[in-house]
């Protein structure tokens, strides 16, 4: 089946530094990828939609200058947390839909990466 | 807007017990409905899905039926195993929303031997 990888799986950084997280679709192309943030014992919160070849679309309340998204190719999207602070510590998850051609947005299957645990000291 | 409401956990069951995790939704249009499972230390995996009313999704002994009249998609399994211990998320995808998923809050299931 389709696989999405994330790197790194875990990162610890000092406050004020920037951290880059990669999301790759390994055996399919994804013009769109999604970035989520998961708080402990909470659901996933959609942060932004990453679009290949164009700017990302951010959800309300998500700082675009803090969470930089670059969809460099059809298989790679990166999320950079700039000037990270302890409140940015979280579990970041990406997903990519395996798109099914057709006249409707039929139930594409979203494949999720294993997540990246960010801890900002 | 879209929303998904799941029964709150945690849920603790003995092995071979019957499982139901309730899920109701609010959406415009005709959403597709999903159950995802997150095993400890792993990413979310699609468990099952249904794309239209009265469809039944099933996988690994789990099943859920898309009930438009009650806007529900309850997850059931007749006999749970210890290996089913995980967090279960109900989600929907609205056809008009570029395939973004709206998730419920998740339900932690623990199955005891």
mmCIF file of C-alpha atoms in Angstrom:
data_model
loop_
_atom_site.group_PDB
_atom_site.id
_atom_site.type_symbol
_atom_site.label_atom_id
_atom_site.label_comp_id
_atom_site.label_asym_id
_atom_site.label_seq_id
_atom_site.Cartn_x
_atom_site.Cartn_y
_atom_site.Cartn_z
ATOM 1 C CA UNK A 1 0.000 0.000 0.000
ATOM 2 C CA UNK A 2 0.859 3.656 -0.175
ATOM 3 C CA UNK A 3 3.434 4.858 2.327
ATOM 4 C CA UNK A 4 4.174 8.271 3.740
ATOM 5 C CA UNK A 5 7.347 8.844 5.683
ATOM 6 C CA UNK A 6 8.391 11.637 8.007
ATOM 7 C CA UNK A 7 11.805 12.693 9.129
ATOM 8 C CA UNK A 8 12.924 13.073 11.799
ATOM 9 C CA UNK A 9 10.709 10.989 14.025
ATOM 10 C CA UNK A 10 11.830 12.867 17.092
ATOM 11 C CA UNK A 11 13.670 16.146 17.579
ATOM 12 C CA UNK A 12 14.698 18.152 20.586
ATOM 13 C CA UNK A 13 15.839 21.704 20.089
ATOM 14 C CA UNK A 14 16.588 24.842 22.042
ATOM 15 C CA UNK A 15 14.195 27.719 22.181
ATOM 16 C CA UNK A 16 14.769 30.184 19.360
ATOM 17 C CA UNK A 17 16.097 27.691 16.843
ATOM 18 C CA UNK A 18 14.344 26.470 13.707
ATOM 19 C CA UNK A 19 13.425 22.893 12.953
ATOM 20 C CA UNK A 20 12.594 21.359 9.591
ATOM 21 C CA UNK A 21 10.328 18.331 9.268
ATOM 22 C CA UNK A 22 10.095 16.410 6.008
ATOM 23 C CA UNK A 23 7.113 14.517 4.690
ATOM 24 C CA UNK A 24 7.532 12.187 1.732
ATOM 25 C CA UNK A 25 5.099 10.102 -0.246
ATOM 26 C CA UNK A 26 7.198 7.067 -1.079
ATOM 27 C CA UNK A 27 5.346 5.332 -3.855
ATOM 28 C CA UNK A 28 2.852 7.825 -5.168
ATOM 29 C CA UNK A 29 2.735 11.455 -6.135
ATOM 30 C CA UNK A 30 0.879 13.946 -4.036
ATOM 31 C CA UNK A 31 0.089 17.419 -5.334
ATOM 32 C CA UNK A 32 -1.495 18.105 -1.983
ATOM 33 C CA UNK A 33 -0.324 17.203 1.490
ATOM 34 C CA UNK A 34 -1.724 18.147 4.852
ATOM 35 C CA UNK A 35 -0.005 19.080 8.067
ATOM 36 C CA UNK A 36 -1.634 18.356 11.405
ATOM 37 C CA UNK A 37 -0.726 18.998 14.970
ATOM 38 C CA UNK A 38 -1.763 16.605 17.688
ATOM 39 C CA UNK A 39 -1.902 17.618 21.305
ATOM 40 C CA UNK A 40 -1.714 15.024 24.081
ATOM 41 C CA UNK A 41 -4.983 13.107 24.371
ATOM 42 C CA UNK A 42 -6.532 15.390 21.806
ATOM 43 C CA UNK A 43 -7.531 15.117 18.217
ATOM 44 C CA UNK A 44 -5.566 16.187 15.206
ATOM 45 C CA UNK A 45 -5.776 19.832 14.322
ATOM 46 C CA UNK A 46 -5.304 20.720 10.688
ATOM 47 C CA UNK A 47 -2.641 23.379 10.374
ATOM 48 C CA UNK A 48 -2.261 23.857 6.660
ATOM 49 C CA UNK A 49 -2.636 22.414 3.218
ATOM 50 C CA UNK A 50 0.572 22.102 1.270
ATOM 51 C CA UNK A 51 0.237 22.578 -2.467
ATOM 52 C CA UNK A 52 2.895 21.554 -4.933
ATOM 53 C CA UNK A 53 4.075 24.535 -6.909
ATOM 54 C CA UNK A 54 2.094 27.126 -5.014
ATOM 55 C CA UNK A 55 1.683 28.654 -1.596
ATOM 56 C CA UNK A 56 0.340 26.674 1.287
ATOM 57 C CA UNK A 57 -3.113 27.374 2.624
ATOM 58 C CA UNK A 58 -3.158 27.946 6.366
ATOM 59 C CA UNK A 59 -6.028 27.345 8.750
ATOM 60 C CA UNK A 60 -7.324 30.198 10.796
ATOM 61 C CA UNK A 61 -5.134 30.908 13.785
ATOM 62 C CA UNK A 62 -2.013 29.260 12.386
ATOM 63 C CA UNK A 63 0.899 31.653 11.961
ATOM 64 C CA UNK A 64 2.230 31.274 8.443
ATOM 65 C CA UNK A 65 5.465 33.055 9.283
ATOM 66 C CA UNK A 66 6.125 30.659 12.107
ATOM 67 C CA UNK A 67 5.184 27.451 10.334
ATOM 68 C CA UNK A 68 6.760 27.660 6.913
ATOM 69 C CA UNK A 69 5.607 25.082 4.415
ATOM 70 C CA UNK A 70 7.328 24.262 1.162
ATOM 71 C CA UNK A 71 6.013 21.677 -1.267
ATOM 72 C CA UNK A 72 9.126 21.310 -3.358
ATOM 73 C CA UNK A 73 8.115 18.337 -5.448
ATOM 74 C CA UNK A 74 5.302 15.898 -6.004
ATOM 75 C CA UNK A 75 6.662 13.666 -3.274
ATOM 76 C CA UNK A 76 8.050 16.081 -0.691
ATOM 77 C CA UNK A 77 6.613 18.698 1.618
ATOM 78 C CA UNK A 78 8.536 20.332 4.437
ATOM 79 C CA UNK A 79 7.336 22.101 7.551
ATOM 80 C CA UNK A 80 9.787 24.459 9.218
ATOM 81 C CA UNK A 81 9.020 25.639 12.706
ATOM 82 C CA UNK A 82 10.860 28.945 12.949
ATOM 83 C CA UNK A 83 12.120 30.410 16.205
ATOM 84 C CA UNK A 84 10.628 27.547 18.111
ATOM 85 C CA UNK A 85 9.350 28.031 21.638
ATOM 86 C CA UNK A 86 8.293 25.508 24.275
ATOM 87 C CA UNK A 87 4.619 26.006 23.390
ATOM 88 C CA UNK A 88 5.423 24.669 19.914
ATOM 89 C CA UNK A 89 6.286 21.314 21.430
ATOM 90 C CA UNK A 90 3.848 18.860 19.938
ATOM 91 C CA UNK A 91 3.364 15.895 17.658
ATOM 92 C CA UNK A 92 3.321 16.958 14.019
ATOM 93 C CA UNK A 93 1.753 14.679 11.446
ATOM 94 C CA UNK A 94 1.535 14.937 7.694
ATOM 95 C CA UNK A 95 -0.788 13.155 5.341
ATOM 96 C CA UNK A 96 -1.146 12.751 1.629
ATOM 97 C CA UNK A 97 -4.244 11.675 -0.245
ATOM 98 C CA UNK A 98 -4.039 8.919 -2.778
ATOM 99 C CA UNK A 99 -6.220 10.589 -5.339
ATOM 100 C CA UNK A 100 -8.775 8.673 -7.330
ATOM 101 C CA UNK A 101 -9.577 10.213 -10.733
ATOM 102 C CA UNK A 102 -13.194 10.943 -11.402
ATOM 103 C CA UNK A 103 -15.877 13.586 -11.597
ATOM 104 C CA UNK A 104 -16.288 13.775 -7.842
ATOM 105 C CA UNK A 105 -13.950 14.033 -4.936
ATOM 106 C CA UNK A 106 -14.532 10.394 -4.241
ATOM 107 C CA UNK A 107 -13.304 9.062 -0.956
ATOM 108 C CA UNK A 108 -9.590 9.394 -1.449
ATOM 109 C CA UNK A 109 -7.642 7.544 1.111
ATOM 110 C CA UNK A 110 -5.403 9.691 3.239
ATOM 111 C CA UNK A 111 -2.118 8.116 4.161
ATOM 112 C CA UNK A 112 -0.470 9.429 7.266
ATOM 113 C CA UNK A 113 3.125 9.719 8.191
ATOM 114 C CA UNK A 114 4.237 8.267 11.529
ATOM 115 C CA UNK A 115 4.584 11.728 13.013
ATOM 116 C CA UNK A 116 7.399 13.844 14.418
ATOM 117 C CA UNK A 117 7.669 14.537 18.102
ATOM 118 C CA UNK A 118 9.063 18.039 18.613
ATOM 119 C CA UNK A 119 10.289 19.068 22.021
ATOM 120 C CA UNK A 120 11.489 22.629 22.479
ATOM 121 C CA UNK A 121 13.531 23.238 25.594
ATOM 122 C CA UNK B 1 -18.876 23.952 9.521
ATOM 123 C CA UNK B 2 -18.030 20.293 9.725
ATOM 124 C CA UNK B 3 -17.636 18.537 13.028
ATOM 125 C CA UNK B 4 -17.262 15.043 14.401
ATOM 126 C CA UNK B 5 -18.279 14.006 17.883
ATOM 127 C CA UNK B 6 -16.966 10.809 19.399
ATOM 128 C CA UNK B 7 -17.799 9.135 22.646
ATOM 129 C CA UNK B 8 -15.267 10.063 25.233
ATOM 130 C CA UNK B 9 -12.881 7.494 26.532
ATOM 131 C CA UNK B 10 -11.022 5.858 27.787
ATOM 132 C CA UNK B 11 -12.765 2.573 27.158
ATOM 133 C CA UNK B 12 -11.494 -0.532 28.924
ATOM 134 C CA UNK B 13 -12.778 -3.958 27.943
ATOM 135 C CA UNK B 14 -11.913 -7.543 28.589
ATOM 136 C CA UNK B 15 -10.742 -9.693 25.719
ATOM 137 C CA UNK B 16 -13.613 -11.055 23.590
ATOM 138 C CA UNK B 17 -15.997 -8.345 24.752
ATOM 139 C CA UNK B 18 -18.207 -6.454 22.322
ATOM 140 C CA UNK B 19 -17.051 -2.989 21.326
ATOM 141 C CA UNK B 20 -19.039 0.045 20.273
ATOM 142 C CA UNK B 21 -17.534 3.481 19.840
ATOM 143 C CA UNK B 22 -20.123 6.076 18.959
ATOM 144 C CA UNK B 23 -19.518 8.717 16.333
ATOM 145 C CA UNK B 24 -21.872 11.375 15.027
ATOM 146 C CA UNK B 25 -21.143 14.092 12.545
ATOM 147 C CA UNK B 26 -22.284 17.415 11.184
ATOM 148 C CA UNK B 27 -21.472 18.266 7.601
ATOM 149 C CA UNK B 28 -22.738 20.019 4.550
ATOM 150 C CA UNK B 29 -23.209 17.990 1.441
ATOM 151 C CA UNK B 30 -22.417 14.305 1.351
ATOM 152 C CA UNK B 31 -19.288 13.525 3.326
ATOM 153 C CA UNK B 32 -17.251 10.387 3.284
ATOM 154 C CA UNK B 33 -16.720 8.841 6.687
ATOM 155 C CA UNK B 34 -13.671 7.118 8.097
ATOM 156 C CA UNK B 35 -12.328 5.351 11.112
ATOM 157 C CA UNK B 36 -8.604 5.660 11.728
ATOM 158 C CA UNK B 37 -6.606 3.770 14.318
ATOM 159 C CA UNK B 38 -3.414 4.896 16.008
ATOM 160 C CA UNK B 39 -1.428 2.181 17.714
ATOM 161 C CA UNK B 40 1.043 3.207 20.410
ATOM 162 C CA UNK B 41 4.038 4.941 18.877
ATOM 163 C CA UNK B 42 2.704 4.732 15.337
ATOM 164 C CA UNK B 43 0.970 6.999 12.852
ATOM 165 C CA UNK B 44 -2.687 6.893 11.984
ATOM 166 C CA UNK B 45 -3.839 4.061 9.792
ATOM 167 C CA UNK B 46 -7.086 3.862 7.905
ATOM 168 C CA UNK B 47 -9.243 1.188 9.473
ATOM 169 C CA UNK B 48 -12.347 1.446 7.330
ATOM 170 C CA UNK B 49 -14.399 3.905 5.354
ATOM 171 C CA UNK B 50 -17.805 4.480 3.794
ATOM 172 C CA UNK B 51 -18.562 6.903 1.018
ATOM 173 C CA UNK B 52 -22.350 7.047 0.911
ATOM 174 C CA UNK B 53 -25.422 6.445 2.985
ATOM 175 C CA UNK B 54 -26.065 2.861 4.082
ATOM 176 C CA UNK B 55 -22.581 1.769 3.062
ATOM 177 C CA UNK B 56 -20.902 -0.518 5.543
ATOM 178 C CA UNK B 57 -17.168 -0.325 5.943
ATOM 179 C CA UNK B 58 -15.400 -3.330 7.422
ATOM 180 C CA UNK B 59 -11.875 -4.455 8.171
ATOM 181 C CA UNK B 60 -10.155 -6.725 10.698
ATOM 182 C CA UNK B 61 -13.473 -7.611 12.294
ATOM 183 C CA UNK B 62 -14.450 -3.980 12.765
ATOM 184 C CA UNK B 63 -17.420 -2.517 10.971
ATOM 185 C CA UNK B 64 -19.344 0.728 10.769
ATOM 186 C CA UNK B 65 -22.443 1.714 8.821
ATOM 187 C CA UNK B 66 -23.002 5.160 7.343
ATOM 188 C CA UNK B 67 -26.373 6.256 8.730
ATOM 189 C CA UNK B 68 -27.487 9.472 7.083
ATOM 190 C CA UNK B 69 -30.769 9.638 8.979
ATOM 191 C CA UNK B 70 -28.981 9.676 12.322
ATOM 192 C CA UNK B 71 -25.744 11.253 11.021
ATOM 193 C CA UNK B 72 -23.806 8.470 12.676
ATOM 194 C CA UNK B 73 -20.956 6.108 11.926
ATOM 195 C CA UNK B 74 -20.558 3.961 15.014
ATOM 196 C CA UNK B 75 -17.643 1.545 15.162
ATOM 197 C CA UNK B 76 -18.319 -2.018 16.303
ATOM 198 C CA UNK B 77 -16.431 -5.221 16.814
ATOM 199 C CA UNK B 78 -17.950 -8.408 18.118
ATOM 200 C CA UNK B 79 -14.923 -9.729 19.988
ATOM 201 C CA UNK B 80 -11.988 -7.479 20.780
ATOM 202 C CA UNK B 81 -8.423 -8.639 21.270
ATOM 203 C CA UNK B 82 -5.580 -7.240 23.313
ATOM 204 C CA UNK B 83 -3.933 -6.187 20.050
ATOM 205 C CA UNK B 84 -6.886 -3.869 19.349
ATOM 206 C CA UNK B 85 -5.714 -1.558 22.117
ATOM 207 C CA UNK B 86 -5.196 1.793 20.415
ATOM 208 C CA UNK B 87 -6.734 5.192 19.883
ATOM 209 C CA UNK B 88 -9.590 5.265 17.407
ATOM 210 C CA UNK B 89 -10.511 8.399 15.464
ATOM 211 C CA UNK B 90 -13.686 9.009 13.550
ATOM 212 C CA UNK B 91 -13.293 11.443 10.673
ATOM 213 C CA UNK B 92 -15.104 12.900 7.729
ATOM 214 C CA UNK B 93 -14.106 14.338 4.419
ATOM 215 C CA UNK B 94 -16.377 16.847 2.811
ATOM 216 C CA UNK B 95 -16.303 16.649 -0.949
ATOM 217 C CA UNK B 96 -16.110 20.377 -1.257
ATOM 218 C CA UNK B 97 -13.167 20.852 1.040
ATOM 219 C CA UNK B 98 -10.174 19.672 -0.923
ATOM 220 C CA UNK B 99 -10.142 16.380 0.876
ATOM 221 C CA UNK B 100 -9.245 17.700 4.249
ATOM 222 C CA UNK B 101 -10.226 15.486 7.120
ATOM 223 C CA UNK B 102 -12.131 16.637 10.149
ATOM 224 C CA UNK B 103 -11.374 14.414 13.117
ATOM 225 C CA UNK B 104 -13.176 13.537 16.260
ATOM 226 C CA UNK B 105 -11.294 13.773 19.519
ATOM 227 C CA UNK B 106 -10.282 10.127 19.550
ATOM 228 C CA UNK B 107 -11.215 7.280 21.876
ATOM 229 C CA UNK B 108 -8.573 5.361 23.774
ATOM 230 C CA UNK B 109 -9.372 1.649 23.880
ATOM 231 C CA UNK B 110 -7.597 -0.695 26.239
ATOM 232 C CA UNK B 111 -8.302 -4.403 26.048
ATOM 233 C CA UNK B 112 -7.263 -6.488 29.014
ATOM 234 C CA UNK B 113 -6.371 -10.168 28.757
#
